[in-house]
């Protein structure tokens, strides 16, 4: 501990250490694999191997190994234009998309509301020629 650190501690000033200082320099971005067929953006982590998600992916003819999940809070780390098909769970995002986008409420709400499941299937059917 340096003298400066000791003095700051004695006068009650907390020091913070950046875990990822490269983010402030704009060096940190999300690298999405080239073979990605679906980008899922959600507020919480998604279990790609859950029954419901597997059913949806089967309907889209997409294997879960070609799905990339991203938390909504990390959306600023993406490129300005999204080049992958997306399934956004939660609020619609103000981002430019080059491919189709499916918007739903979070999974926890879809599980127990048949009308939301119906809305999801309608969106999937709308883009079925793209799968």
PDB file of C-alpha atoms in Angstrom:
ATOM      1  CA  UNK A   1       0.000   0.000   0.000  1.00  0.00           C
ATOM      2  CA  UNK A   2       1.412   3.392  -0.958  1.00  0.00           C
ATOM      3  CA  UNK A   3       1.522   6.437   1.314  1.00  0.00           C
ATOM      4  CA  UNK A   4      -1.213   8.002  -0.808  1.00  0.00           C
ATOM      5  CA  UNK A   5      -3.422   4.929  -0.371  1.00  0.00           C
ATOM      6  CA  UNK A   6      -2.858   4.978   3.398  1.00  0.00           C
ATOM      7  CA  UNK A   7      -3.755   8.681   3.644  1.00  0.00           C
ATOM      8  CA  UNK A   8      -6.912   8.243   1.594  1.00  0.00           C
ATOM      9  CA  UNK A   9      -7.960   5.304   3.748  1.00  0.00           C
ATOM     10  CA  UNK A  10      -7.328   7.285   6.951  1.00  0.00           C
ATOM     11  CA  UNK A  11      -9.563  10.158   5.848  1.00  0.00           C
ATOM     12  CA  UNK A  12     -12.312   7.750   4.841  1.00  0.00           C
ATOM     13  CA  UNK A  13     -12.088   7.942   1.046  1.00  0.00           C
ATOM     14  CA  UNK A  14     -12.861   4.656  -0.656  1.00  0.00           C
ATOM     15  CA  UNK A  15     -10.856   3.829  -3.748  1.00  0.00           C
ATOM     16  CA  UNK A  16     -12.352   1.910  -6.580  1.00  0.00           C
ATOM     17  CA  UNK A  17     -10.476  -0.334  -8.946  1.00  0.00           C
ATOM     18  CA  UNK A  18     -11.745  -0.800 -12.482  1.00  0.00           C
ATOM     19  CA  UNK A  19     -12.123  -4.436 -13.409  1.00  0.00           C
ATOM     20  CA  UNK A  20     -12.294  -3.748 -17.145  1.00  0.00           C
ATOM     21  CA  UNK A  21     -10.580  -0.425 -17.870  1.00  0.00           C
ATOM     22  CA  UNK A  22     -10.467  -1.240 -21.587  1.00  0.00           C
ATOM     23  CA  UNK A  23     -14.240  -0.686 -21.708  1.00  0.00           C
ATOM     24  CA  UNK A  24     -13.703   3.003 -20.995  1.00  0.00           C
ATOM     25  CA  UNK A  25     -11.307   3.172 -23.930  1.00  0.00           C
ATOM     26  CA  UNK A  26     -13.822   1.568 -26.279  1.00  0.00           C
ATOM     27  CA  UNK A  27     -11.719  -1.550 -26.684  1.00  0.00           C
ATOM     28  CA  UNK A  28     -14.266  -4.012 -25.357  1.00  0.00           C
ATOM     29  CA  UNK A  29     -16.881  -5.379 -27.749  1.00  0.00           C
ATOM     30  CA  UNK A  30     -18.902  -8.518 -28.021  1.00  0.00           C
ATOM     31  CA  UNK A  31     -17.550 -10.947 -30.586  1.00  0.00           C
ATOM     32  CA  UNK A  32     -20.356 -13.034 -32.014  1.00  0.00           C
ATOM     33  CA  UNK A  33     -19.256 -16.242 -33.785  1.00  0.00           C
ATOM     34  CA  UNK A  34     -19.635 -16.281 -37.578  1.00  0.00           C
ATOM     35  CA  UNK A  35     -21.780 -19.428 -37.524  1.00  0.00           C
ATOM     36  CA  UNK A  36     -24.434 -17.838 -35.272  1.00  0.00           C
ATOM     37  CA  UNK A  37     -27.937 -18.425 -36.628  1.00  0.00           C
ATOM     38  CA  UNK A  38     -29.879 -16.708 -33.839  1.00  0.00           C
ATOM     39  CA  UNK A  39     -29.010 -13.997 -31.340  1.00  0.00           C
ATOM     40  CA  UNK A  40     -31.123 -14.033 -28.175  1.00  0.00           C
ATOM     41  CA  UNK A  41     -31.172 -10.800 -26.192  1.00  0.00           C
ATOM     42  CA  UNK A  42     -32.746 -10.982 -22.747  1.00  0.00           C
ATOM     43  CA  UNK A  43     -32.638  -9.355 -19.311  1.00  0.00           C
ATOM     44  CA  UNK A  44     -31.644 -12.643 -17.688  1.00  0.00           C
ATOM     45  CA  UNK A  45     -29.609 -15.690 -18.629  1.00  0.00           C
ATOM     46  CA  UNK A  46     -31.502 -18.098 -20.862  1.00  0.00           C
ATOM     47  CA  UNK A  47     -31.322 -21.874 -20.507  1.00  0.00           C
ATOM     48  CA  UNK A  48     -31.037 -22.987 -24.121  1.00  0.00           C
ATOM     49  CA  UNK A  49     -31.700 -26.585 -23.108  1.00  0.00           C
ATOM     50  CA  UNK A  50     -35.048 -25.972 -21.389  1.00  0.00           C
ATOM     51  CA  UNK A  51     -38.037 -27.719 -22.970  1.00  0.00           C
ATOM     52  CA  UNK A  52     -39.823 -24.574 -24.146  1.00  0.00           C
ATOM     53  CA  UNK A  53     -36.731 -22.950 -25.659  1.00  0.00           C
ATOM     54  CA  UNK A  54     -35.807 -26.241 -27.348  1.00  0.00           C
ATOM     55  CA  UNK A  55     -39.316 -26.424 -28.863  1.00  0.00           C
ATOM     56  CA  UNK A  56     -38.977 -22.893 -30.212  1.00  0.00           C
ATOM     57  CA  UNK A  57     -35.530 -23.588 -31.652  1.00  0.00           C
ATOM     58  CA  UNK A  58     -36.808 -26.816 -33.238  1.00  0.00           C
ATOM     59  CA  UNK A  59     -39.633 -24.852 -34.859  1.00  0.00           C
ATOM     60  CA  UNK A  60     -37.019 -22.453 -36.256  1.00  0.00           C
ATOM     61  CA  UNK A  61     -34.828 -25.404 -37.361  1.00  0.00           C
ATOM     62  CA  UNK A  62     -31.915 -23.993 -35.352  1.00  0.00           C
ATOM     63  CA  UNK A  63     -29.615 -26.093 -33.188  1.00  0.00           C
ATOM     64  CA  UNK A  64     -28.825 -24.547 -29.795  1.00  0.00           C
ATOM     65  CA  UNK A  65     -25.099 -24.709 -30.583  1.00  0.00           C
ATOM     66  CA  UNK A  66     -25.702 -21.978 -33.198  1.00  0.00           C
ATOM     67  CA  UNK A  67     -27.468 -19.655 -30.764  1.00  0.00           C
ATOM     68  CA  UNK A  68     -25.670 -16.805 -29.006  1.00  0.00           C
ATOM     69  CA  UNK A  69     -27.239 -15.283 -25.896  1.00  0.00           C
ATOM     70  CA  UNK A  70     -26.598 -11.731 -24.788  1.00  0.00           C
ATOM     71  CA  UNK A  71     -27.846  -9.799 -21.785  1.00  0.00           C
ATOM     72  CA  UNK A  72     -29.727  -6.575 -22.492  1.00  0.00           C
ATOM     73  CA  UNK A  73     -27.238  -4.600 -20.406  1.00  0.00           C
ATOM     74  CA  UNK A  74     -24.474  -5.620 -22.848  1.00  0.00           C
ATOM     75  CA  UNK A  75     -26.303  -4.400 -25.946  1.00  0.00           C
ATOM     76  CA  UNK A  76     -24.107  -1.301 -26.169  1.00  0.00           C
ATOM     77  CA  UNK A  77     -21.142  -3.592 -26.860  1.00  0.00           C
ATOM     78  CA  UNK A  78     -22.669  -4.800 -30.137  1.00  0.00           C
ATOM     79  CA  UNK A  79     -21.922  -3.282 -33.536  1.00  0.00           C
ATOM     80  CA  UNK A  80     -24.252  -0.493 -34.674  1.00  0.00           C
ATOM     81  CA  UNK A  81     -26.091  -2.811 -37.057  1.00  0.00           C
ATOM     82  CA  UNK A  82     -27.139  -6.287 -35.978  1.00  0.00           C
ATOM     83  CA  UNK A  83     -26.443  -8.775 -38.760  1.00  0.00           C
ATOM     84  CA  UNK A  84     -28.081 -11.839 -37.168  1.00  0.00           C
ATOM     85  CA  UNK A  85     -31.695 -12.884 -36.736  1.00  0.00           C
ATOM     86  CA  UNK A  86     -32.790 -11.939 -33.207  1.00  0.00           C
ATOM     87  CA  UNK A  87     -35.179 -13.039 -30.536  1.00  0.00           C
ATOM     88  CA  UNK A  88     -35.575 -10.180 -28.083  1.00  0.00           C
ATOM     89  CA  UNK A  89     -37.149 -11.103 -24.755  1.00  0.00           C
ATOM     90  CA  UNK A  90     -38.395  -8.005 -22.989  1.00  0.00           C
ATOM     91  CA  UNK A  91     -38.731  -4.446 -24.232  1.00  0.00           C
ATOM     92  CA  UNK A  92     -38.097  -3.790 -27.935  1.00  0.00           C
ATOM     93  CA  UNK A  93     -34.676  -2.255 -28.537  1.00  0.00           C
ATOM     94  CA  UNK A  94     -33.792   0.840 -30.559  1.00  0.00           C
ATOM     95  CA  UNK A  95     -31.177  -0.855 -32.710  1.00  0.00           C
ATOM     96  CA  UNK A  96     -30.851  -1.306 -36.454  1.00  0.00           C
ATOM     97  CA  UNK A  97     -31.442  -4.912 -37.530  1.00  0.00           C
ATOM     98  CA  UNK A  98     -30.490  -6.358 -40.926  1.00  0.00           C
ATOM     99  CA  UNK A  99     -32.418  -9.613 -40.404  1.00  0.00           C
ATOM    100  CA  UNK A 100     -35.758 -10.617 -38.902  1.00  0.00           C
ATOM    101  CA  UNK A 101     -36.574  -9.913 -35.254  1.00  0.00           C
ATOM    102  CA  UNK A 102     -38.972 -11.681 -32.926  1.00  0.00           C
ATOM    103  CA  UNK A 103     -40.080  -9.669 -29.881  1.00  0.00           C
ATOM    104  CA  UNK A 104     -41.629 -11.337 -26.854  1.00  0.00           C
ATOM    105  CA  UNK A 105     -42.026 -10.739 -23.182  1.00  0.00           C
ATOM    106  CA  UNK A 106     -39.540 -12.511 -20.871  1.00  0.00           C
ATOM    107  CA  UNK A 107     -39.699 -16.316 -20.831  1.00  0.00           C
ATOM    108  CA  UNK A 108     -41.154 -16.469 -17.318  1.00  0.00           C
ATOM    109  CA  UNK A 109     -44.242 -14.617 -18.575  1.00  0.00           C
ATOM    110  CA  UNK A 110     -44.606 -16.666 -21.762  1.00  0.00           C
ATOM    111  CA  UNK A 111     -44.569 -20.005 -19.898  1.00  0.00           C
ATOM    112  CA  UNK A 112     -47.902 -19.431 -18.186  1.00  0.00           C
ATOM    113  CA  UNK A 113     -49.794 -17.313 -20.719  1.00  0.00           C
ATOM    114  CA  UNK A 114     -51.153 -19.221 -23.716  1.00  0.00           C
ATOM    115  CA  UNK A 115     -51.907 -16.018 -25.651  1.00  0.00           C
ATOM    116  CA  UNK A 116     -48.232 -14.990 -25.482  1.00  0.00           C
ATOM    117  CA  UNK A 117     -47.209 -18.428 -26.757  1.00  0.00           C
ATOM    118  CA  UNK A 118     -49.670 -18.017 -29.607  1.00  0.00           C
ATOM    119  CA  UNK A 119     -48.189 -14.599 -30.453  1.00  0.00           C
ATOM    120  CA  UNK A 120     -44.694 -16.104 -30.480  1.00  0.00           C
ATOM    121  CA  UNK A 121     -45.744 -18.904 -32.835  1.00  0.00           C
ATOM    122  CA  UNK A 122     -47.374 -16.364 -35.168  1.00  0.00           C
ATOM    123  CA  UNK A 123     -44.096 -14.458 -35.363  1.00  0.00           C
ATOM    124  CA  UNK A 124     -42.190 -17.678 -36.030  1.00  0.00           C
ATOM    125  CA  UNK A 125     -44.617 -18.567 -38.832  1.00  0.00           C
ATOM    126  CA  UNK A 126     -44.172 -15.088 -40.302  1.00  0.00           C
ATOM    127  CA  UNK A 127     -40.452 -15.759 -40.784  1.00  0.00           C
ATOM    128  CA  UNK A 128     -40.555 -19.504 -41.491  1.00  0.00           C
ATOM    129  CA  UNK A 129     -39.129 -19.044 -45.018  1.00  0.00           C
ATOM    130  CA  UNK A 130     -36.023 -17.463 -43.454  1.00  0.00           C
ATOM    131  CA  UNK A 131     -35.063 -20.501 -41.373  1.00  0.00           C
TER     132      UNK A 131
END
